[in-house]
mmCIF file of C-alpha atoms and ligand atoms in Angstrom:
data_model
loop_
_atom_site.group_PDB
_atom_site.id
_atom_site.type_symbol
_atom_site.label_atom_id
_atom_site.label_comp_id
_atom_site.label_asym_id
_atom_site.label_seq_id
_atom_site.Cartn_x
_atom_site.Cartn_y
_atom_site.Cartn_z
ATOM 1 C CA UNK A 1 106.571 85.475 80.307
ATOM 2 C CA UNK A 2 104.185 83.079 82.278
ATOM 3 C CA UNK A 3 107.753 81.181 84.004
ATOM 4 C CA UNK A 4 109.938 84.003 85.494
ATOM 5 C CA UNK A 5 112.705 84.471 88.344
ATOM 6 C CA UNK A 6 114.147 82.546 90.291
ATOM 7 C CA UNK A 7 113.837 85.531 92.823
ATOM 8 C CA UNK A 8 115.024 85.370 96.344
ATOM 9 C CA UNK A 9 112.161 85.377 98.640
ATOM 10 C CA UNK A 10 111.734 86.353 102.514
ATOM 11 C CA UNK A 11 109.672 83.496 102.943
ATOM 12 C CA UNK A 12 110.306 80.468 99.886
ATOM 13 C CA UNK A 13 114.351 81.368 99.633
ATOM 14 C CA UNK A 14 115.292 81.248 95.966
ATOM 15 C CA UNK A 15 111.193 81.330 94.054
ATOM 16 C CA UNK A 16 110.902 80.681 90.446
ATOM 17 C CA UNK A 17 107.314 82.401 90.061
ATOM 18 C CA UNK A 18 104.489 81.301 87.972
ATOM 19 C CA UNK A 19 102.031 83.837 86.482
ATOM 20 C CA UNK A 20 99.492 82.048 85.540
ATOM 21 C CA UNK A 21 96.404 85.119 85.313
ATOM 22 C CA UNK A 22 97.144 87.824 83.015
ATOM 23 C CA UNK A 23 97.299 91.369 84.568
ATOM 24 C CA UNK A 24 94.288 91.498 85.881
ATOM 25 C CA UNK A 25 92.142 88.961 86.502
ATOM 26 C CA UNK A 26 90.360 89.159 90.250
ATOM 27 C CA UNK A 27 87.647 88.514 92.227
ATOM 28 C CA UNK A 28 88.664 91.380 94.517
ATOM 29 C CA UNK A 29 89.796 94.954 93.682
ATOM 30 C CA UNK A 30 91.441 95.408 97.108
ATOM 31 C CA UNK A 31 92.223 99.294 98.233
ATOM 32 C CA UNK A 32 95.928 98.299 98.618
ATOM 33 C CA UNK A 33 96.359 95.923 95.681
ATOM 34 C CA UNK A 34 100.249 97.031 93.432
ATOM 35 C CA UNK A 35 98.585 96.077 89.914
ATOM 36 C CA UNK A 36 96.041 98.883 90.393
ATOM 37 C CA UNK A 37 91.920 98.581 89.971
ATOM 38 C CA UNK A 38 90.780 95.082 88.800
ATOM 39 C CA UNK A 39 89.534 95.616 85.335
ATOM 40 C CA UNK A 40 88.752 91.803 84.791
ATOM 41 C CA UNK A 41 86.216 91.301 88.328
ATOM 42 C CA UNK A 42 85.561 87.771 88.467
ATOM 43 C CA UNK A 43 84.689 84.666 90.186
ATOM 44 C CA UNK A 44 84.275 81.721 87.285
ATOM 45 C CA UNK A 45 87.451 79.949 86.798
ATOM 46 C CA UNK A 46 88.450 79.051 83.187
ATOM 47 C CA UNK A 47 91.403 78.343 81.164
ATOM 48 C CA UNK A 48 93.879 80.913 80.992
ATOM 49 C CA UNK A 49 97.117 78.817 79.563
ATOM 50 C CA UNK A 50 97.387 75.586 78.603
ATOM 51 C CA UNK A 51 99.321 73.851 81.297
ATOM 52 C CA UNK A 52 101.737 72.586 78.542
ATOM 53 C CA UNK A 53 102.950 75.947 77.591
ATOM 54 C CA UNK A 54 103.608 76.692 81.871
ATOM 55 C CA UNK A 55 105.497 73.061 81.448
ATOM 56 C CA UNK A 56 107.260 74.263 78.881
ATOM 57 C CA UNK A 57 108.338 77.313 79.901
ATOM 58 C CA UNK A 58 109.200 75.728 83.874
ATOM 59 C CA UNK A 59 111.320 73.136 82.454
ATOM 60 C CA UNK A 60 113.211 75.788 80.466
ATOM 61 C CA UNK A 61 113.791 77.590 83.826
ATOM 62 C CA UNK A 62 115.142 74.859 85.417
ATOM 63 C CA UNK A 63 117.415 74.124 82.415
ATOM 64 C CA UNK A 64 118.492 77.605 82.505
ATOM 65 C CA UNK A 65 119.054 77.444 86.290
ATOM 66 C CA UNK A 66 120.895 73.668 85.936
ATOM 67 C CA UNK A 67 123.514 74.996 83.487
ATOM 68 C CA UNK A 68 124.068 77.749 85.742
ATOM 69 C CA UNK A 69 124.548 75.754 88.840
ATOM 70 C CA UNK A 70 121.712 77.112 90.155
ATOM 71 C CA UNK A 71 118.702 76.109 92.462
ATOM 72 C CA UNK A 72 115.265 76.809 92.932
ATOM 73 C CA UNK A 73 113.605 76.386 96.237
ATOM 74 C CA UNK A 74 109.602 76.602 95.089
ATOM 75 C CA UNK A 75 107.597 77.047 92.557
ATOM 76 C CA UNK A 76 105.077 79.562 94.038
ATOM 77 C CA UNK A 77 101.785 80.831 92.053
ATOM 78 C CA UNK A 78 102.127 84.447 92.824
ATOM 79 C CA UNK A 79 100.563 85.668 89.679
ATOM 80 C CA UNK A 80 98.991 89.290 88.161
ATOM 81 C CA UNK A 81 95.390 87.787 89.832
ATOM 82 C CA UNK A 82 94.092 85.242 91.511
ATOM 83 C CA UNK A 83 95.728 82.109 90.907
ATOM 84 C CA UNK A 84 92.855 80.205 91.842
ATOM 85 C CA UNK A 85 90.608 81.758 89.280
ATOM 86 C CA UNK A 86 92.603 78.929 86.787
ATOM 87 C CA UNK A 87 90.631 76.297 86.500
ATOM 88 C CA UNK A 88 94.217 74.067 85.365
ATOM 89 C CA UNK A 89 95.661 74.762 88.463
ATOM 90 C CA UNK A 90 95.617 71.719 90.102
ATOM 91 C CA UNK A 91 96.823 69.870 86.560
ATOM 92 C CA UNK A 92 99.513 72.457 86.750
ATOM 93 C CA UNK A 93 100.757 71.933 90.278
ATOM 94 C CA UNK A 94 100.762 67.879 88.994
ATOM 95 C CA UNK A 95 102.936 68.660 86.084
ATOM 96 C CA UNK A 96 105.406 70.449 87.695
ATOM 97 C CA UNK A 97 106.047 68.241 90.498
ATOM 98 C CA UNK A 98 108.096 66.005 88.472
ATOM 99 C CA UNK A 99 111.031 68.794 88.709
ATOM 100 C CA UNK A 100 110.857 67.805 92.785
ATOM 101 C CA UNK A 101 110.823 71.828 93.733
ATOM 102 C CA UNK A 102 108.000 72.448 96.374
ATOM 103 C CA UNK A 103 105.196 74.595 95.031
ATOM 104 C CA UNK A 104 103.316 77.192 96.916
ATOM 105 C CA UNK A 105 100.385 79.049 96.054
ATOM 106 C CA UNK A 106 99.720 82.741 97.303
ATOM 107 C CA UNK A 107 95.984 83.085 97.149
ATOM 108 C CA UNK A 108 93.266 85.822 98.234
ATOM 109 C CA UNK A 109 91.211 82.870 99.211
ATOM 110 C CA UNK A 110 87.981 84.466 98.004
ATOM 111 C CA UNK A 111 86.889 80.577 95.958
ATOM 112 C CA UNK A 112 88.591 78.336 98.659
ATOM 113 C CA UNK A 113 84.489 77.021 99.255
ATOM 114 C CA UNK A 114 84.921 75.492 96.276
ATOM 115 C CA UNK A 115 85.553 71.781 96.237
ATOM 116 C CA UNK A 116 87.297 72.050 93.175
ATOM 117 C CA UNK A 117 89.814 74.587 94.375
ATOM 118 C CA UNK A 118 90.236 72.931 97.965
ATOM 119 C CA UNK A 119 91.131 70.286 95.608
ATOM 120 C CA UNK A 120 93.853 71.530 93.411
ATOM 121 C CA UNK A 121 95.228 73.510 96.561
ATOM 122 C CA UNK A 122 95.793 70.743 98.664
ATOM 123 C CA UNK A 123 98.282 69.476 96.340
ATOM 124 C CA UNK A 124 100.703 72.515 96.745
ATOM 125 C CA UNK A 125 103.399 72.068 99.679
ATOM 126 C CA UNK A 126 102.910 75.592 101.062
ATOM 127 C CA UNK A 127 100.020 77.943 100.854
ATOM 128 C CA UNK A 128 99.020 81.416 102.101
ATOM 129 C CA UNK A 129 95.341 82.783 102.481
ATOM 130 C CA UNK A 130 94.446 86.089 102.855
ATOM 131 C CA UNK A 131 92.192 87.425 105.770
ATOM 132 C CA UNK A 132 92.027 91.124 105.859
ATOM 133 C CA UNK A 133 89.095 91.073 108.286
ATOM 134 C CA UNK A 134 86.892 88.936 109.733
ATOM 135 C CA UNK A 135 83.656 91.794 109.713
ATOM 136 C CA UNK A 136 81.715 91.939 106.476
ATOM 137 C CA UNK A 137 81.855 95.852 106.084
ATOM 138 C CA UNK A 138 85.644 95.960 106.637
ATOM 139 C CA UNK A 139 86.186 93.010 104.356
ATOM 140 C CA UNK A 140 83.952 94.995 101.532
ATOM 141 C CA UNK A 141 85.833 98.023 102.290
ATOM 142 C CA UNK A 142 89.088 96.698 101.718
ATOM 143 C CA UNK A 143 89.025 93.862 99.536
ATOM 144 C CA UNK A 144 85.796 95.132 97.226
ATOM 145 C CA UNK A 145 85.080 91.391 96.129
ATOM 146 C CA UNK A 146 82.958 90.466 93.325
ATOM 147 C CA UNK A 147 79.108 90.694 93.875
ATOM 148 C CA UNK A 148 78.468 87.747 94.201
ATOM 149 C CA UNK A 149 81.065 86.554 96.909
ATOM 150 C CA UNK A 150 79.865 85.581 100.520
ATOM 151 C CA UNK A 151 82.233 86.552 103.175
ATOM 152 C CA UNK A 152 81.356 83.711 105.711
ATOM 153 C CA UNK A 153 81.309 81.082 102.969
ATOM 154 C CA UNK A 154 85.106 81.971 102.924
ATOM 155 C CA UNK A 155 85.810 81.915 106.057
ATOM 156 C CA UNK A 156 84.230 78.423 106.495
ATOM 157 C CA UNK A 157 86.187 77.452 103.719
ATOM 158 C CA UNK A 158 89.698 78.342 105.092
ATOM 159 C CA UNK A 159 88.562 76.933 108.428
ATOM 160 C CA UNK A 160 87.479 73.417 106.479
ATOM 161 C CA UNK A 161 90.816 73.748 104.313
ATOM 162 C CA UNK A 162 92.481 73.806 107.625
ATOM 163 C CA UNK A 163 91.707 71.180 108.923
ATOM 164 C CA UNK A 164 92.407 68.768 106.280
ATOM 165 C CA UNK A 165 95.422 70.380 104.406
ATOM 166 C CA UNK A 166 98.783 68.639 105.269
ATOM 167 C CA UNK A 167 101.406 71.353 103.835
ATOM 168 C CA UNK A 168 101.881 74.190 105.588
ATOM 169 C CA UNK A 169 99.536 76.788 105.844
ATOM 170 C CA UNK A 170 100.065 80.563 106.562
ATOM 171 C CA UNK A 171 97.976 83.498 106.661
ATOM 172 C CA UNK A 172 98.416 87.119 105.129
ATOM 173 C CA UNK A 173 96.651 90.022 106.331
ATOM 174 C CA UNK A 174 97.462 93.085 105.177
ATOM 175 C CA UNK A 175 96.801 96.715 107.367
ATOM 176 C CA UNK A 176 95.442 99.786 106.134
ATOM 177 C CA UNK A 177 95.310 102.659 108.501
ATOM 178 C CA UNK A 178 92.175 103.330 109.693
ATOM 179 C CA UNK A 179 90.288 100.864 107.484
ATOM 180 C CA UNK A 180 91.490 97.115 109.384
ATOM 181 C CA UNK A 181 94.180 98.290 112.098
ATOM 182 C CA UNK A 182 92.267 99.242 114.527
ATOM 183 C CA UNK A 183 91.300 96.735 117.857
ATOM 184 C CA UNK A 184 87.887 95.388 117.031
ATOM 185 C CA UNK A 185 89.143 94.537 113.693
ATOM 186 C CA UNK A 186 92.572 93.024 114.724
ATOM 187 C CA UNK A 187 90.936 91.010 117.761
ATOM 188 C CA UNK A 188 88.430 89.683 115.233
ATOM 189 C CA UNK A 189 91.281 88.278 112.818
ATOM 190 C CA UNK A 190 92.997 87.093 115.745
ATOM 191 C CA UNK A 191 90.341 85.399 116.627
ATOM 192 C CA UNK A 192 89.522 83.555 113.009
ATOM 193 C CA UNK A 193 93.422 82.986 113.404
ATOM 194 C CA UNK A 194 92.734 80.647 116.815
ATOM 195 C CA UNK A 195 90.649 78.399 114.950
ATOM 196 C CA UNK A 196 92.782 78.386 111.531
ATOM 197 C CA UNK A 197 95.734 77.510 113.555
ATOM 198 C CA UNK A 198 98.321 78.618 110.303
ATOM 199 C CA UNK A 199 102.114 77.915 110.942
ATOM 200 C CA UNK A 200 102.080 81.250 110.554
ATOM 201 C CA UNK A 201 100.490 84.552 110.164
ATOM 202 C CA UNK A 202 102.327 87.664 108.425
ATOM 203 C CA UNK A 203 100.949 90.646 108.508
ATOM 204 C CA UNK A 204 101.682 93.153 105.412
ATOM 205 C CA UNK A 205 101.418 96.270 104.951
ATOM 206 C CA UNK A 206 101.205 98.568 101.766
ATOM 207 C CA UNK A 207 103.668 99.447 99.728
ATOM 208 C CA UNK A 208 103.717 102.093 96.703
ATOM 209 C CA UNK A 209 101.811 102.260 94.542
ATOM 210 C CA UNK A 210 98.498 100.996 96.008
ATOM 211 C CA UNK A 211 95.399 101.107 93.457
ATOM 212 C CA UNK A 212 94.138 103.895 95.694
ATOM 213 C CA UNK A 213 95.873 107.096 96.551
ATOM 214 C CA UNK A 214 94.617 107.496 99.463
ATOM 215 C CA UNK A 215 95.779 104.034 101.193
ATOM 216 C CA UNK A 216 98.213 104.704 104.061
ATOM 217 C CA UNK A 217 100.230 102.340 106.016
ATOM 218 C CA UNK A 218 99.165 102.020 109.922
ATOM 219 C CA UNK A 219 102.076 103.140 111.835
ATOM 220 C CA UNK A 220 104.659 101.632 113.896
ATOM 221 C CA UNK A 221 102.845 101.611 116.605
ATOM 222 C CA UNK A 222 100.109 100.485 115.455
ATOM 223 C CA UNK A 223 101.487 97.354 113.392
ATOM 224 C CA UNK A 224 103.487 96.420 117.060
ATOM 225 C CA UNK A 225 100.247 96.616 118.871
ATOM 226 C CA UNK A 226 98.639 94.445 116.090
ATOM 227 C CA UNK A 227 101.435 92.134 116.015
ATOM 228 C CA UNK A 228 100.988 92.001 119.579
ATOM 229 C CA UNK A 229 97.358 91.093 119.699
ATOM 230 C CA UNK A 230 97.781 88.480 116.943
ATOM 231 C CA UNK A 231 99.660 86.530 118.914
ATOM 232 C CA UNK A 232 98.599 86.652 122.045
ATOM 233 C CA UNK A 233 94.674 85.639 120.961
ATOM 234 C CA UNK A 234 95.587 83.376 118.671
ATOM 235 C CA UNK A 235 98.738 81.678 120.174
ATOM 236 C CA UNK A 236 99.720 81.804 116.229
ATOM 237 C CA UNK A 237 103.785 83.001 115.664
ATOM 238 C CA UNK A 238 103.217 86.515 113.907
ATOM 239 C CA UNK A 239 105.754 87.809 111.483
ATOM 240 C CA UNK A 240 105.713 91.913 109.994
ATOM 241 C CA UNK A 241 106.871 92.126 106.349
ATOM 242 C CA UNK A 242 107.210 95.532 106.251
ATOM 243 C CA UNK A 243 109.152 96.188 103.294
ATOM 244 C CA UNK A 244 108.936 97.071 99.519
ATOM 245 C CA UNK A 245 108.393 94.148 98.333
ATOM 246 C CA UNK A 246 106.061 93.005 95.724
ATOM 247 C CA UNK A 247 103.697 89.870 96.694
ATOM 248 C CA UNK A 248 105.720 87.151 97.078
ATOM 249 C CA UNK A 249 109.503 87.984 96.279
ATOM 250 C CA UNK A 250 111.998 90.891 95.864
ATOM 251 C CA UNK A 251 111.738 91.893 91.788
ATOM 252 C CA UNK A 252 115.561 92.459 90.874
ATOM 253 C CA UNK A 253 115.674 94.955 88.455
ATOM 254 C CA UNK A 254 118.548 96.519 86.312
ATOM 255 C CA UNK A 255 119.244 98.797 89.106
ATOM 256 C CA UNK A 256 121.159 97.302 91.795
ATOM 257 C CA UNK A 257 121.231 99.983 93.954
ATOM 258 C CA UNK A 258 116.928 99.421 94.235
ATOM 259 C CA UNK A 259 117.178 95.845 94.880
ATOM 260 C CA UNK A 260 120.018 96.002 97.558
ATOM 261 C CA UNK A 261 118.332 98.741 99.572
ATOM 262 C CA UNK A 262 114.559 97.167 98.899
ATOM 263 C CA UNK A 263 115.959 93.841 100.159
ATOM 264 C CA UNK A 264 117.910 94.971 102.930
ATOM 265 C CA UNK A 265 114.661 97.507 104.153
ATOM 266 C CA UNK A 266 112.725 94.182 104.918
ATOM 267 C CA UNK A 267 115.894 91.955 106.183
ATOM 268 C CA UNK A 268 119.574 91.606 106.439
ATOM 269 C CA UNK A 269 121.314 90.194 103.477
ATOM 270 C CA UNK A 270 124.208 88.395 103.726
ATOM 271 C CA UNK A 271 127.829 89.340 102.170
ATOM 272 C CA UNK A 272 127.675 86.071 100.057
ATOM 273 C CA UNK A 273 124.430 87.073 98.469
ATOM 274 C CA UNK A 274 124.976 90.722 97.803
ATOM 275 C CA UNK A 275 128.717 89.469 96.103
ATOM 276 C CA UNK A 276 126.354 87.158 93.972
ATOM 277 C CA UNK A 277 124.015 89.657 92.903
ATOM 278 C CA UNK A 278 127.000 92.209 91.754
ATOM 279 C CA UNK A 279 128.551 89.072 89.991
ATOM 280 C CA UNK A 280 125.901 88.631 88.162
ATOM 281 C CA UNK A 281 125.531 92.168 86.737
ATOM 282 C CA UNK A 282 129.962 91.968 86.166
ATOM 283 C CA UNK A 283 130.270 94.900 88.967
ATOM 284 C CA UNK A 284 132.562 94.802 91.581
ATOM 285 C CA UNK A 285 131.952 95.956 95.724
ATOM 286 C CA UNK A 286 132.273 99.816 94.587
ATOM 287 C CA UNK A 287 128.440 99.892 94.778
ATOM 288 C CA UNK A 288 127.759 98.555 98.417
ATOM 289 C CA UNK A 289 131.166 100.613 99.515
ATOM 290 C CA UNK A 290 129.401 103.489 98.369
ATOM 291 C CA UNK A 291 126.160 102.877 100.277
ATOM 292 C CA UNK A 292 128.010 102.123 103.983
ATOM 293 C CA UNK A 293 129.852 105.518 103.058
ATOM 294 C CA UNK A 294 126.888 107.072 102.723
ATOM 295 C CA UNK A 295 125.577 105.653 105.824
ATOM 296 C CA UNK A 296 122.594 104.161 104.043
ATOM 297 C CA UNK A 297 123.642 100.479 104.555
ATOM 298 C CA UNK A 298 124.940 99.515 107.674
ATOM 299 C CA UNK A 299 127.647 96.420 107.489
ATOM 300 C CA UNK A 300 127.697 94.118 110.612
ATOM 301 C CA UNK A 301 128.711 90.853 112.470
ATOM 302 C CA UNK A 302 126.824 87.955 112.922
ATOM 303 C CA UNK A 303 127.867 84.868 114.384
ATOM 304 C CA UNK A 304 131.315 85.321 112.308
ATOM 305 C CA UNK A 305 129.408 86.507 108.802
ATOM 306 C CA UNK A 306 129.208 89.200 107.578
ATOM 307 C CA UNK A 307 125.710 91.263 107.086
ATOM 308 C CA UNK A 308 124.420 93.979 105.918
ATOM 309 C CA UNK A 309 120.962 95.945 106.589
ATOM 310 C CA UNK A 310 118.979 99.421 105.463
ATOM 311 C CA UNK A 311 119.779 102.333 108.413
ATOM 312 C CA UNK A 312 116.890 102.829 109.150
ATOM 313 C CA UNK A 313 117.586 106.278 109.878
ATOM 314 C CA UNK A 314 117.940 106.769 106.820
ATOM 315 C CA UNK A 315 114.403 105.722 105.593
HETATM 316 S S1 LIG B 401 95.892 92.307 96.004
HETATM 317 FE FE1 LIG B 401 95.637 90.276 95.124
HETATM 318 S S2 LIG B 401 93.550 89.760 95.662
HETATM 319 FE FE2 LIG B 401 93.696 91.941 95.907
HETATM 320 S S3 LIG B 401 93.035 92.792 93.927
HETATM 321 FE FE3 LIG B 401 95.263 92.593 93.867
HETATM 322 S S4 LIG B 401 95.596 90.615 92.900
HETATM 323 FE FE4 LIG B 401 93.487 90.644 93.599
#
């Protein structure tokens, strides 16, 4: 299924993703990366779908989604790759902007040099670039990119893309411990970030399972202090997404129990949603009774609603 979702989404709201690279078509192999080791390294864009068939398969969603009185906030290209690596994209973001849902694009960044990809990017409403460090060793360490990738032409292309791209523009950067978290490496980002200027900057870090065993998630402390120093260098707002999500968007699955506690680990939910998603599946409030008497979910008040959030104690 290229056309999936709509999945709620910490930072789109309700995110009907597009996956439009196969599993797994990169031009990094990053340490931390959920789909495991790239087997398909590369850095020449081609056709992977025809844009028809990702038409054709969004305007069924939104059919789907109209007869349910549903709504999509974005499209976002959050796919099993890089998204850029499709040389339709930009044909694709076209299409699909006769459905009037803003499209965002989650990219590594790796081809943003390119003409052709500032191109087709600038078209999207919303975009995130990664920068996982600004030093070349780090950035080989972490990211493993393609031979043949220059790590300054990249920066100087998501410094260019900056400049000129009117949507809004955020940064991810995600920490390893002991491989990017520590101060050299964080001032450095910071840094890039002061000249980037992005609306925002989140920084990540891994969840389970990363394509290496060995990749470890800084600690608290460390992912304060980083937050810290982002923001204070750059000026740039900084936001932690510490939770197990994947990419882009909270996958529901079957089991409700996974998606209530994965989605209240990174953020409150409200009642209205978590009634919504038990509707959905025909089961009544037995479930989330069962978690607050556990003392795994915590129910509270906010401004007269009702929330509820992961105890963290109990992580
Ligand atoms: S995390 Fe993203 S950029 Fe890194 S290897 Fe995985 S798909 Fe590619």
């Amino acid at each position: 299924m290229i056309v999936y979702g709509p999945v709620p989404s910490r930072r789109l709201g309700q995110s009907i993703g597009i996956n439009n690279i196969p599993p797994k078509s990169c031009s990094y192999s990053c340490i931390y990366c959920q789909l495991g080791r790239t087997n398909r390294m590369q850095v020449n864009r081609h056709e992977f779908y025809k844009p028809e068939e990702i038409f054709h398969e969004a305007k069924l969603k939104i059919k789907q989604l109209n007869n349910k009185n549903e709504y999509a906030d974005y499209f976002s290209f959050v796919p099993d790759g890089e998204p850029t690596l499709d040389i339709n994209l930009g044909t694709e973001i076209d299409m699909l902007k006769c459905f009037d849902i803003k499209i965002a694009v989650i990219t590594n960044a790796s081809l943003i040099w390119m003409d052709d990809v500032k191109e087709d990017l600038m078209k999207a409403d919303w975009i995130s670039v990664s920068i996982d460090a600004v030093d070349e060793d780090t950035w080989r360490k972490i990211d493993r990119p393609h031979r043949s990738l220059k790590h300054q032409d990249i920066l100087n292309g998501i410094v260019e893309f900056s400049k000129v791209y009117k949507g809004t523009l955020v940064t991810e950067t995600m920490l390893v411990d002991g491989i990017n978290d520590h101060e050299a490496c964080i001032k450095g980002i910071a840094e890039q970030l002061a000249v980037i200027l992005p609306k925002k900057a989140y920084l990540l870090v891994p969840t389970r399972p990363p394509a290496e065993n060995n990749v470890k998630r800084p600690s608290k402390d460390s992912l304060i202090n980083a937050a810290e120093m982002v923001h204070s260098i750059s000026g740039v707002d900084v936001e932690c997404i510490t939770g197990d999500e994947k990419e882009e968007g909270f996958f529901f699955s079957e089991d409700i129990v996974n998606d209530i506690l994965s989605i209240t680990s990174v953020h409150p939910i409200r009642e209205e949603i978590v009634n919504e998603m038990l509707k959905k599946r025909n089961l009544d409030n037995t479930v989330i009774d069962n978690l607050i008497k556990q003392d795994i979910i915590i129910e509270y008040l906010h401004e007269g609603k009702k929330f509820y959030r992961r105890n963290i104690n109990d992580i």
